[in-house]
């Protein structure tokens, strides 16, 4: 059995038994129960004989939560509070002395004049596990809300707080934003007003992993020259995560120490249909879908939004991509805009979902102003999206962007664009050029259009006909109802007349 256990380190226990002779039968069930309730795998790496990274991160968060005076060590009083919280029994002074002596003998930096350090705290748990006392570490983890995957249990995430209709979104509250600003300052160790990658990793060292290491968050925000995140970039990443995955956002807020009720960190916005009736959006974060044919300039638009230099190298975008940043508005207000690039071949799949446009605050259609075929394809996409919005009830404001304005326009560009914009009732195309660096105006126009969701909504021929039909039906119903009312009044008057005539004749 020993070679097998050495080859397959995930096997925790190997035991001989005999049901016939009743040899070690109770032990079989004891170890089976232990393997389920207190598994070794999530906590300890048998190969390296060390705590696993996710376990270390969870224990670090627990240590910080128990270090009430934030001096980097657990004092005797804090150790005792920890013991009472986890095991419902206090430690005797001699026991505390004994614990610290054991740690100090094996790990000098595990104890200092203030108490048990993080290194000592982690060493203790590794010692418990090596001695087979996994239930001790599991009791601590579960007392602080962790499940078998060393992640926060579902019941600690307020899922009911972000239940929403398709045309509602989720944003951070001012309370959460103020907390994040404080966290940014706390982890900006070199005071350069940005968080370098190592500082971001330190910030999320109490979470199971950094949530921004993978798409769609990786490279979605503007970076400094040294690859760091400014405060706006940092808050933009949080805004994007809250918009796309509010549960993950709240979960990570808890991991990094959000002090209040987790549900107070987020708010559900008003339905866009209500915004349209009130002719004003109350949102602080707008999601903009960016449509357009290949080589139209969609990726360049996103890159310029993140302050990245123009490149002549063309790299086709095969998957949806996000870019998020803060847009300064006249008057000093700030709005966060999320650009979502939709590859041309992904449009059909997007529109196969009935609620696909519900998340869209504004749609932008980009075309190469020097290429007539690019313009025609962009207008086809505009009609397609507008028709889908009319059919589903999720109409969205739309803007046309004429990219590559530094090149000569195709022959009929002005006439065609004027005709399309007038026919559909939207603004004329907005010219931009990444080479000339004049993108700022388009981002402000995007915010302005999103803030007024009753304007810039394109109307297709079919939609116009449908509206005329509904108006005709409504007018007919009104005429019928007025006629019916007149008839009812006439009958009532006639009955009164007959009643009076009968009474006078009698």
Short mmCIF file of C-alpha atoms in Angstrom, two decimals:
data_model
loop_
_atom_site.label_atom_id
_atom_site.label_comp_id
_atom_site.label_asym_id
_atom_site.label_seq_id
_atom_site.Cartn_x
_atom_site.Cartn_y
_atom_site.Cartn_z
CA UNK A 1 0.00 0.00 0.00
CA UNK A 2 2.87 2.41 0.69
CA UNK A 3 3.93 2.75 -2.99
CA UNK A 4 0.31 3.46 -3.93
CA UNK A 5 -0.01 6.17 -1.26
CA UNK A 6 3.27 7.74 -2.34
CA UNK A 7 2.19 7.81 -5.97
CA UNK A 8 -1.28 9.23 -5.23
CA UNK A 9 -0.73 11.89 -2.59
CA UNK A 10 -4.42 12.79 -2.52
CA UNK A 11 -5.12 9.53 -0.64
CA UNK A 12 -5.31 10.70 2.96
CA UNK A 13 -5.66 7.45 4.88
CA UNK A 14 -5.04 3.78 4.29
CA UNK A 15 -6.33 1.34 6.90
CA UNK A 16 -6.60 -2.45 7.18
CA UNK A 17 -9.78 -3.91 8.58
CA UNK A 18 -11.82 -7.08 8.85
CA UNK A 19 -15.58 -7.19 9.10
CA UNK A 20 -15.40 -10.90 9.95
CA UNK A 21 -13.03 -10.44 12.90
CA UNK A 22 -14.25 -6.92 13.74
CA UNK A 23 -10.79 -5.45 13.33
CA UNK A 24 -10.67 -1.63 13.03
CA UNK A 25 -14.21 -1.38 11.64
CA UNK A 26 -15.10 1.73 13.73
CA UNK A 27 -11.85 3.34 12.58
CA UNK A 28 -12.90 2.92 8.93
CA UNK A 29 -16.04 4.95 9.52
CA UNK A 30 -14.16 7.49 11.65
CA UNK A 31 -11.61 8.17 8.93
CA UNK A 32 -14.30 8.17 6.21
CA UNK A 33 -16.23 10.81 8.15
CA UNK A 34 -13.06 12.79 8.77
CA UNK A 35 -12.17 12.75 5.07
CA UNK A 36 -15.52 14.40 4.28
CA UNK A 37 -15.80 16.84 7.22
CA UNK A 38 -12.12 17.76 7.51
CA UNK A 39 -10.43 17.03 4.14
CA UNK A 40 -6.69 17.55 3.82
CA UNK A 41 -6.68 18.40 0.10
CA UNK A 42 -7.95 22.00 0.24
CA UNK A 43 -5.61 22.91 3.12
CA UNK A 44 -2.30 21.16 2.67
CA UNK A 45 0.02 20.24 -0.19
CA UNK A 46 1.44 16.79 0.56
CA UNK A 47 4.22 17.19 -2.00
CA UNK A 48 5.66 20.43 -0.63
CA UNK A 49 4.46 19.79 2.93
CA UNK A 50 3.08 23.34 3.11
CA UNK A 51 -0.27 25.10 3.43
CA UNK A 52 -1.98 25.67 0.08
CA UNK A 53 -2.12 29.29 -1.19
CA UNK A 54 -5.89 29.63 -0.84
CA UNK A 55 -5.70 28.35 2.75
CA UNK A 56 -2.93 30.85 3.52
CA UNK A 57 -5.03 33.69 2.08
CA UNK A 58 -8.06 32.72 4.17
CA UNK A 59 -6.01 32.42 7.36
CA UNK A 60 -4.38 35.80 6.64
CA UNK A 61 -7.83 37.41 6.40
CA UNK A 62 -8.87 35.75 9.67
CA UNK A 63 -5.67 36.96 11.35
CA UNK A 64 -6.33 40.56 10.20
CA UNK A 65 -9.93 40.39 11.42
CA UNK A 66 -8.73 39.22 14.84
CA UNK A 67 -5.94 41.80 15.06
CA UNK A 68 -8.26 44.48 16.42
CA UNK A 69 -5.56 47.07 17.14
CA UNK A 70 -3.95 46.53 13.70
CA UNK A 71 -0.43 46.22 15.12
CA UNK A 72 0.48 43.13 13.07
CA UNK A 73 0.34 40.69 16.00
CA UNK A 74 -2.24 38.92 18.15
CA UNK A 75 -1.87 39.98 21.76
CA UNK A 76 -2.78 37.63 24.62
CA UNK A 77 -6.23 39.24 24.81
CA UNK A 78 -6.76 38.93 21.02
CA UNK A 79 -5.61 35.29 21.10
CA UNK A 80 -8.09 34.60 23.86
CA UNK A 81 -10.93 36.32 21.93
CA UNK A 82 -10.04 34.20 18.89
CA UNK A 83 -10.15 31.02 20.99
CA UNK A 84 -13.53 31.91 22.50
CA UNK A 85 -15.03 32.80 19.09
CA UNK A 86 -13.88 29.59 17.41
CA UNK A 87 -14.00 27.03 20.22
CA UNK A 88 -16.27 28.59 22.88
CA UNK A 89 -13.66 28.22 25.62
CA UNK A 90 -11.00 30.65 26.86
CA UNK A 91 -7.27 29.96 27.02
CA UNK A 92 -5.57 29.90 30.38
CA UNK A 93 -2.55 32.26 30.71
CA UNK A 94 -0.25 29.24 30.95
CA UNK A 95 -1.69 27.83 27.73
CA UNK A 96 -1.05 31.09 25.87
CA UNK A 97 2.54 31.08 27.11
CA UNK A 98 2.89 27.46 26.00
CA UNK A 99 1.53 28.18 22.50
CA UNK A 100 3.92 31.08 21.99
CA UNK A 101 6.86 29.05 23.32
CA UNK A 102 6.19 26.23 20.84
CA UNK A 103 6.04 28.70 17.96
CA UNK A 104 9.14 30.62 19.01
CA UNK A 105 11.21 27.47 19.36
CA UNK A 106 10.46 26.47 15.76
CA UNK A 107 10.06 29.91 14.15
CA UNK A 108 11.77 32.87 15.78
CA UNK A 109 9.81 35.49 13.78
CA UNK A 110 6.53 33.80 14.77
CA UNK A 111 6.38 35.79 18.01
CA UNK A 112 7.43 39.35 18.82
CA UNK A 113 7.00 41.70 21.76
CA UNK A 114 3.42 42.44 20.72
CA UNK A 115 2.32 38.82 20.39
CA UNK A 116 1.79 36.10 17.78
CA UNK A 117 2.66 37.30 14.25
CA UNK A 118 0.99 36.23 11.00
CA UNK A 119 3.94 33.91 10.30
CA UNK A 120 3.44 32.32 13.72
CA UNK A 121 -0.31 32.03 13.17
CA UNK A 122 0.23 30.22 9.86
CA UNK A 123 2.92 28.01 11.41
CA UNK A 124 0.52 26.91 14.16
CA UNK A 125 -2.08 25.78 11.63
CA UNK A 126 0.51 23.93 9.56
CA UNK A 127 1.57 22.20 12.78
CA UNK A 128 -2.03 21.21 13.58
CA UNK A 129 -2.43 19.71 10.11
CA UNK A 130 0.88 17.82 10.26
CA UNK A 131 -0.20 16.30 13.57
CA UNK A 132 -3.50 15.20 12.02
CA UNK A 133 -5.62 17.81 13.80
CA UNK A 134 -7.31 19.12 10.68
CA UNK A 135 -10.56 19.66 12.55
CA UNK A 136 -8.91 22.57 14.38
CA UNK A 137 -8.16 24.52 11.19
CA UNK A 138 -11.50 23.57 9.61
CA UNK A 139 -13.36 24.79 12.72
CA UNK A 140 -11.59 28.15 12.44
CA UNK A 141 -12.31 28.46 8.71
CA UNK A 142 -15.97 27.55 9.04
CA UNK A 143 -16.46 29.87 12.01
CA UNK A 144 -15.37 32.71 9.71
CA UNK A 145 -17.76 31.67 6.92
CA UNK A 146 -15.61 29.52 4.62
CA UNK A 147 -16.87 26.45 2.77
CA UNK A 148 -14.98 23.35 1.58
CA UNK A 149 -13.54 25.29 -1.37
CA UNK A 150 -12.05 27.85 1.04
CA UNK A 151 -14.41 30.51 -0.29
CA UNK A 152 -17.14 32.42 1.51
CA UNK A 153 -20.31 30.37 1.91
CA UNK A 154 -23.25 31.42 -0.28
CA UNK A 155 -25.36 32.50 2.69
CA UNK A 156 -22.90 35.32 3.40
CA UNK A 157 -23.46 36.86 -0.05
CA UNK A 158 -26.69 38.96 -0.15
CA UNK A 159 -27.99 37.64 -3.48
CA UNK A 160 -31.47 39.06 -2.83
CA UNK A 161 -30.00 42.58 -2.72
CA UNK A 162 -29.23 42.56 -6.43
CA UNK A 163 -32.30 40.89 -7.87
CA UNK A 164 -33.23 43.02 -10.83
CA UNK A 165 -35.23 43.32 -14.04
CA UNK A 166 -33.36 42.90 -17.35
CA UNK A 167 -33.16 46.68 -17.90
CA UNK A 168 -31.82 47.41 -14.41
CA UNK A 169 -28.14 47.40 -13.46
CA UNK A 170 -26.12 47.22 -10.24
CA UNK A 171 -23.74 49.93 -9.06
CA UNK A 172 -21.56 50.57 -6.02
CA UNK A 173 -22.98 52.94 -3.41
CA UNK A 174 -21.14 56.05 -2.22
CA UNK A 175 -20.41 54.17 1.00
CA UNK A 176 -18.59 51.42 -0.91
CA UNK A 177 -16.74 53.92 -3.12
CA UNK A 178 -15.51 55.82 -0.05
CA UNK A 179 -14.29 52.53 1.44
CA UNK A 180 -12.43 51.67 -1.79
CA UNK A 181 -10.79 55.09 -1.88
CA UNK A 182 -9.48 54.42 1.62
CA UNK A 183 -8.25 50.97 0.58
CA UNK A 184 -6.47 52.53 -2.43
CA UNK A 185 -4.60 54.96 -0.17
CA UNK A 186 -3.78 52.20 2.32
CA UNK A 187 -2.18 49.92 -0.26
CA UNK A 188 -0.44 52.66 -2.25
CA UNK A 189 2.74 51.91 -0.32
CA UNK A 190 5.02 54.20 -2.35
CA UNK A 191 2.51 57.11 -2.44
CA UNK A 192 2.73 57.45 -6.22
CA UNK A 193 -1.08 57.73 -6.60
CA UNK A 194 -1.27 54.40 -8.37
CA UNK A 195 -1.41 50.74 -7.43
CA UNK A 196 1.39 48.75 -9.03
CA UNK A 197 0.67 45.05 -9.84
CA UNK A 198 2.45 43.93 -6.66
CA UNK A 199 0.30 46.32 -4.61
CA UNK A 200 -2.89 45.03 -6.25
CA UNK A 201 -1.78 41.49 -5.43
CA UNK A 202 -1.18 42.53 -1.82
CA UNK A 203 -4.62 44.14 -1.68
CA UNK A 204 -6.28 40.88 -2.76
CA UNK A 205 -4.00 38.65 -0.67
CA UNK A 206 -6.93 37.96 1.67
CA UNK A 207 -9.15 36.82 -1.23
CA UNK A 208 -8.92 33.34 -2.83
CA UNK A 209 -7.27 34.97 -5.87
CA UNK A 210 -7.03 38.34 -7.58
CA UNK A 211 -10.36 38.69 -9.45
CA UNK A 212 -8.82 40.82 -12.20
CA UNK A 213 -6.22 38.36 -13.47
CA UNK A 214 -8.55 36.94 -16.14
CA UNK A 215 -10.87 38.30 -18.84
CA UNK A 216 -13.01 40.35 -18.95
CA UNK A 217 -11.28 42.37 -16.22
CA UNK A 218 -7.66 41.90 -17.25
CA UNK A 219 -6.48 44.93 -19.25
CA UNK A 220 -9.99 46.45 -19.12
CA UNK A 221 -8.89 49.63 -17.31
CA UNK A 222 -6.36 52.34 -18.06
CA UNK A 223 -2.83 51.64 -16.79
CA UNK A 224 0.01 53.99 -15.91
CA UNK A 225 3.37 53.87 -17.71
CA UNK A 226 4.60 51.41 -15.07
CA UNK A 227 1.52 49.18 -15.39
CA UNK A 228 -0.24 50.50 -12.31
CA UNK A 229 -3.84 51.54 -11.71
CA UNK A 230 -4.74 55.13 -10.93
CA UNK A 231 -7.64 55.78 -8.54
CA UNK A 232 -10.00 56.21 -11.53
CA UNK A 233 -8.68 52.96 -13.05
CA UNK A 234 -9.05 51.15 -9.73
CA UNK A 235 -12.64 52.34 -9.23
CA UNK A 236 -13.40 51.56 -12.90
CA UNK A 237 -12.40 47.91 -12.41
CA UNK A 238 -14.74 47.70 -9.41
CA UNK A 239 -17.54 49.37 -11.40
CA UNK A 240 -17.11 46.84 -14.22
CA UNK A 241 -17.11 43.87 -11.84
CA UNK A 242 -20.20 45.21 -10.05
CA UNK A 243 -22.01 45.70 -13.36
CA UNK A 244 -21.17 42.26 -14.79
CA UNK A 245 -21.04 40.11 -11.65
CA UNK A 246 -22.37 41.88 -8.53
CA UNK A 247 -22.08 38.72 -6.40
CA UNK A 248 -18.36 38.48 -7.14
CA UNK A 249 -17.90 42.17 -6.46
CA UNK A 250 -19.60 41.99 -3.06
CA UNK A 251 -17.72 38.81 -2.20
CA UNK A 252 -14.38 40.49 -2.88
CA UNK A 253 -15.41 43.56 -0.91
CA UNK A 254 -15.93 41.25 2.07
CA UNK A 255 -12.55 39.59 1.49
CA UNK A 256 -10.70 42.91 1.59
CA UNK A 257 -12.46 44.00 4.77
CA UNK A 258 -15.62 45.94 3.89
CA UNK A 259 -16.91 46.83 7.36
CA UNK A 260 -20.64 47.31 6.90
CA UNK A 261 -23.58 45.18 5.83
CA UNK A 262 -22.55 43.79 2.40
CA UNK A 263 -25.93 44.75 0.92
CA UNK A 264 -25.15 48.41 1.71
CA UNK A 265 -22.30 48.30 -0.81
CA UNK A 266 -24.49 48.04 -3.91
CA UNK A 267 -27.67 49.54 -5.30
CA UNK A 268 -30.00 48.49 -8.11
CA UNK A 269 -30.69 51.27 -10.60
CA UNK A 270 -34.07 52.38 -11.84
CA UNK A 271 -35.57 50.58 -14.86
CA UNK A 272 -34.49 52.17 -18.12
CA UNK A 273 -38.12 52.35 -19.23
CA UNK A 274 -38.81 54.64 -16.28
CA UNK A 275 -35.70 56.66 -17.10
CA UNK A 276 -37.07 57.11 -20.61
CA UNK A 277 -40.42 58.35 -19.32
CA UNK A 278 -38.68 60.78 -16.97
CA UNK A 279 -36.31 61.75 -19.81
CA UNK A 280 -33.28 61.44 -17.55
CA UNK A 281 -31.09 58.51 -16.48
CA UNK A 282 -30.06 58.35 -12.82
CA UNK A 283 -27.17 55.95 -13.43
CA UNK A 284 -23.51 56.61 -12.73
CA UNK A 285 -22.26 53.69 -14.85
CA UNK A 286 -23.30 53.38 -18.50
CA UNK A 287 -22.73 50.31 -20.68
CA UNK A 288 -22.12 51.06 -24.35
CA UNK A 289 -22.26 48.29 -26.97
CA UNK A 290 -19.79 48.93 -29.81
CA UNK A 291 -20.90 47.41 -33.12
CA UNK A 292 -19.27 47.57 -36.54
CA UNK A 293 -17.77 45.52 -39.37
CA UNK A 294 -14.23 44.17 -39.32
CA UNK A 295 -11.43 46.75 -39.61
CA UNK A 296 -13.89 49.56 -38.85
CA UNK A 297 -11.90 50.80 -35.85
CA UNK A 298 -13.80 49.30 -32.88
CA UNK A 299 -10.69 48.08 -31.06
CA UNK A 300 -8.91 51.37 -31.71
CA UNK A 301 -11.86 53.18 -30.12
CA UNK A 302 -11.54 51.00 -26.99
CA UNK A 303 -7.77 51.38 -26.88
CA UNK A 304 -7.97 55.16 -27.14
CA UNK A 305 -10.52 55.15 -24.32
CA UNK A 306 -7.83 53.53 -22.17
CA UNK A 307 -5.16 56.00 -23.26
CA UNK A 308 -3.25 53.51 -25.35
CA UNK A 309 -1.24 54.73 -28.36
CA UNK A 310 -2.42 54.10 -31.90
CA UNK A 311 -0.92 51.14 -33.74
CA UNK A 312 -1.09 50.32 -37.46
CA UNK A 313 -0.96 46.60 -36.70
CA UNK A 314 -4.38 44.99 -37.21
CA UNK A 315 -5.36 42.25 -34.78
CA UNK A 316 -8.91 40.92 -35.28
CA UNK A 317 -11.05 40.69 -32.15
CA UNK A 318 -12.62 37.25 -31.91
CA UNK A 319 -14.19 37.48 -28.45
CA UNK A 320 -16.14 40.23 -26.75
CA UNK A 321 -13.89 42.71 -25.00
CA UNK A 322 -14.46 45.41 -22.40
CA UNK A 323 -12.87 48.78 -21.72
CA UNK A 324 -13.92 50.90 -18.73
CA UNK A 325 -12.94 54.41 -17.72
CA UNK A 326 -14.16 57.58 -16.06
CA UNK A 327 -15.43 60.38 -18.31
CA UNK A 328 -15.24 63.94 -16.96
CA UNK A 329 -18.35 65.94 -17.78
CA UNK A 330 -18.80 69.70 -17.98
CA UNK A 331 -19.51 71.02 -14.50
CA UNK A 332 -17.09 68.63 -12.84
CA UNK A 333 -19.33 65.56 -12.71
CA UNK A 334 -17.89 62.13 -13.45
CA UNK A 335 -19.56 59.16 -15.11
CA UNK A 336 -18.13 55.69 -15.68
CA UNK A 337 -18.51 54.24 -19.18
CA UNK A 338 -18.11 50.57 -20.03
CA UNK A 339 -17.40 49.95 -23.73
CA UNK A 340 -18.30 46.42 -24.82
CA UNK A 341 -16.89 45.50 -28.21
CA UNK A 342 -19.13 43.11 -30.16
CA UNK A 343 -17.27 41.36 -33.02
CA UNK A 344 -19.25 41.36 -36.25
CA UNK A 345 -19.65 37.57 -36.24
CA UNK A 346 -20.96 37.64 -32.64
CA UNK A 347 -23.93 39.93 -33.39
CA UNK A 348 -26.27 37.11 -34.42
CA UNK A 349 -25.55 35.18 -31.22
CA UNK A 350 -26.04 38.31 -29.11
CA UNK A 351 -29.41 39.08 -30.66
CA UNK A 352 -30.61 35.50 -30.26
CA UNK A 353 -31.30 36.36 -26.61
CA UNK A 354 -34.54 38.28 -26.08
CA UNK A 355 -33.06 40.41 -23.29
CA UNK A 356 -29.69 41.03 -24.95
CA UNK A 357 -30.26 44.77 -25.43
CA UNK A 358 -31.69 45.25 -21.94
CA UNK A 359 -28.18 45.72 -20.53
CA UNK A 360 -27.26 48.27 -23.19
CA UNK A 361 -27.55 51.96 -22.26
CA UNK A 362 -26.34 53.16 -25.64
CA UNK A 363 -25.14 51.52 -28.87
CA UNK A 364 -22.37 52.89 -31.06
CA UNK A 365 -21.92 51.84 -34.70
CA UNK A 366 -18.39 52.32 -36.01
CA UNK A 367 -17.45 52.35 -39.69
CA UNK A 368 -14.36 53.18 -41.75
CA UNK A 369 -15.30 56.53 -43.30
CA UNK A 370 -13.01 55.86 -46.28
CA UNK A 371 -14.67 52.54 -47.15
CA UNK A 372 -18.20 52.51 -48.62
CA UNK A 373 -18.68 48.78 -47.92
CA UNK A 374 -17.82 49.40 -44.25
CA UNK A 375 -20.47 52.12 -44.11
CA UNK A 376 -23.11 49.90 -45.70
CA UNK A 377 -22.41 47.05 -43.28
CA UNK A 378 -22.55 49.43 -40.31
CA UNK A 379 -25.96 50.72 -41.40
CA UNK A 380 -27.18 47.14 -41.84
CA UNK A 381 -26.10 46.41 -38.26
CA UNK A 382 -27.81 49.61 -37.10
CA UNK A 383 -31.11 48.58 -38.73
CA UNK A 384 -30.75 45.05 -37.34
CA UNK A 385 -30.17 46.23 -33.78
CA UNK A 386 -32.86 48.94 -34.00
CA UNK A 387 -35.40 46.43 -35.32
CA UNK A 388 -34.56 44.01 -32.53
CA UNK A 389 -35.00 46.77 -29.98
CA UNK A 390 -38.41 47.65 -31.42
CA UNK A 391 -39.48 44.00 -31.38
CA UNK A 392 -38.34 43.32 -27.78
CA UNK A 393 -39.23 46.69 -26.28
CA UNK A 394 -35.60 47.42 -25.37
CA UNK A 395 -34.92 50.32 -27.74
CA UNK A 396 -31.61 52.05 -27.07
CA UNK A 397 -30.11 55.39 -28.09
CA UNK A 398 -27.69 54.99 -31.00
CA UNK A 399 -24.76 56.97 -32.34
CA UNK A 400 -22.86 56.51 -35.61
CA UNK A 401 -19.09 56.98 -35.51
CA UNK A 402 -17.18 57.74 -38.71
CA UNK A 403 -13.69 56.46 -37.85
CA UNK A 404 -10.42 57.15 -39.71
CA UNK A 405 -11.44 60.74 -40.39
CA UNK A 406 -7.83 61.49 -41.39
CA UNK A 407 -8.45 59.52 -44.62
CA UNK A 408 -10.49 60.71 -47.59
CA UNK A 409 -14.18 59.82 -47.32
CA UNK A 410 -15.82 57.65 -49.97
CA UNK A 411 -17.66 59.47 -52.77
CA UNK A 412 -21.25 59.57 -51.45
CA UNK A 413 -20.39 59.67 -47.75
CA UNK A 414 -22.13 62.95 -46.85
CA UNK A 415 -25.29 62.27 -48.87
CA UNK A 416 -25.62 58.66 -47.59
CA UNK A 417 -25.00 59.56 -43.97
CA UNK A 418 -27.44 62.49 -44.10
CA UNK A 419 -30.12 60.29 -45.63
CA UNK A 420 -29.71 57.46 -43.11
CA UNK A 421 -29.57 59.73 -40.06
CA UNK A 422 -32.62 61.73 -41.20
CA UNK A 423 -34.61 58.61 -42.14
CA UNK A 424 -33.95 56.98 -38.77
CA UNK A 425 -34.20 60.14 -36.69
CA UNK A 426 -30.73 60.11 -35.12
CA UNK A 427 -27.66 62.37 -35.19
CA UNK A 428 -25.33 62.56 -38.16
CA UNK A 429 -22.17 60.42 -37.89
CA UNK A 430 -19.51 61.76 -35.50
CA UNK A 431 -16.09 61.96 -37.21
CA UNK A 432 -13.09 60.73 -35.20
CA UNK A 433 -9.46 59.91 -35.90
CA UNK A 434 -7.17 58.00 -33.58
CA UNK A 435 -4.13 59.34 -35.43
CA UNK A 436 -5.26 62.91 -34.80
CA UNK A 437 -6.18 62.05 -31.22
CA UNK A 438 -9.65 63.64 -31.23
CA UNK A 439 -11.54 60.86 -29.45
CA UNK A 440 -12.48 62.78 -26.29
CA UNK A 441 -15.58 64.35 -27.84
CA UNK A 442 -17.09 60.96 -28.70
CA UNK A 443 -16.91 59.72 -25.11
CA UNK A 444 -18.70 62.80 -23.81
CA UNK A 445 -21.33 62.42 -26.54
CA UNK A 446 -21.81 58.80 -25.46
CA UNK A 447 -22.49 59.92 -21.88
CA UNK A 448 -24.83 62.71 -22.98
CA UNK A 449 -26.87 60.35 -25.15
CA UNK A 450 -27.00 57.71 -22.38
CA UNK A 451 -28.15 60.32 -19.85
CA UNK A 452 -31.17 61.12 -22.07
CA UNK A 453 -32.50 57.67 -23.03
CA UNK A 454 -35.60 59.11 -24.75
CA UNK A 455 -33.49 60.73 -27.47
CA UNK A 456 -31.33 59.36 -30.31
CA UNK A 457 -33.47 56.21 -30.63
CA UNK A 458 -33.47 55.09 -34.28
CA UNK A 459 -36.77 54.27 -35.95
CA UNK A 460 -36.94 51.70 -38.73
CA UNK A 461 -39.50 51.69 -41.52
CA UNK A 462 -41.21 48.67 -39.96
CA UNK A 463 -41.21 50.34 -36.56
CA UNK A 464 -42.68 53.54 -37.99
CA UNK A 465 -45.43 51.58 -39.74
CA UNK A 466 -46.17 49.68 -36.54
CA UNK A 467 -46.45 52.91 -34.55
CA UNK A 468 -48.78 54.44 -37.16
CA UNK A 469 -50.92 51.31 -37.01
CA UNK A 470 -51.10 51.46 -33.20
CA UNK A 471 -51.99 55.16 -33.34
CA UNK A 472 -54.74 54.39 -35.83
CA UNK A 473 -56.08 51.58 -33.64
CA UNK A 474 -55.96 53.77 -30.55
CA UNK A 475 -57.76 56.59 -32.40
CA UNK A 476 -60.41 54.16 -33.61
CA UNK A 477 -60.88 52.80 -30.10
CA UNK A 478 -61.19 56.35 -28.81
CA UNK A 479 -63.84 57.17 -31.40
CA UNK A 480 -65.70 53.96 -30.57
CA UNK A 481 -65.51 54.64 -26.83
CA UNK A 482 -66.68 58.25 -27.30
CA UNK A 483 -69.52 57.02 -29.52
CA UNK A 484 -70.47 54.41 -26.95
CA UNK A 485 -70.42 57.05 -24.21
CA UNK A 486 -72.66 59.34 -26.29
CA UNK A 487 -75.05 56.44 -26.90
CA UNK A 488 -75.16 55.58 -23.20
CA UNK A 489 -75.81 59.24 -22.27
CA UNK A 490 -78.53 59.41 -24.97
CA UNK A 491 -80.22 56.27 -23.65
CA UNK A 492 -80.10 57.59 -20.12
CA UNK A 493 -81.60 60.91 -21.20
CA UNK A 494 -84.36 59.09 -23.13
CA UNK A 495 -85.19 56.98 -20.08
CA UNK A 496 -85.46 60.12 -17.95
CA UNK A 497 -87.70 61.69 -20.58
CA UNK A 498 -89.99 58.63 -20.66
CA UNK A 499 -90.15 58.50 -16.89
CA UNK A 500 -91.17 62.16 -16.69
CA UNK A 501 -93.75 61.75 -19.45
CA UNK A 502 -95.34 58.74 -17.74
CA UNK A 503 -95.48 60.55 -14.40
CA UNK A 504 -97.08 63.66 -15.93
CA UNK A 505 -99.71 61.65 -17.82
CA UNK A 506 -100.67 59.78 -14.67
#
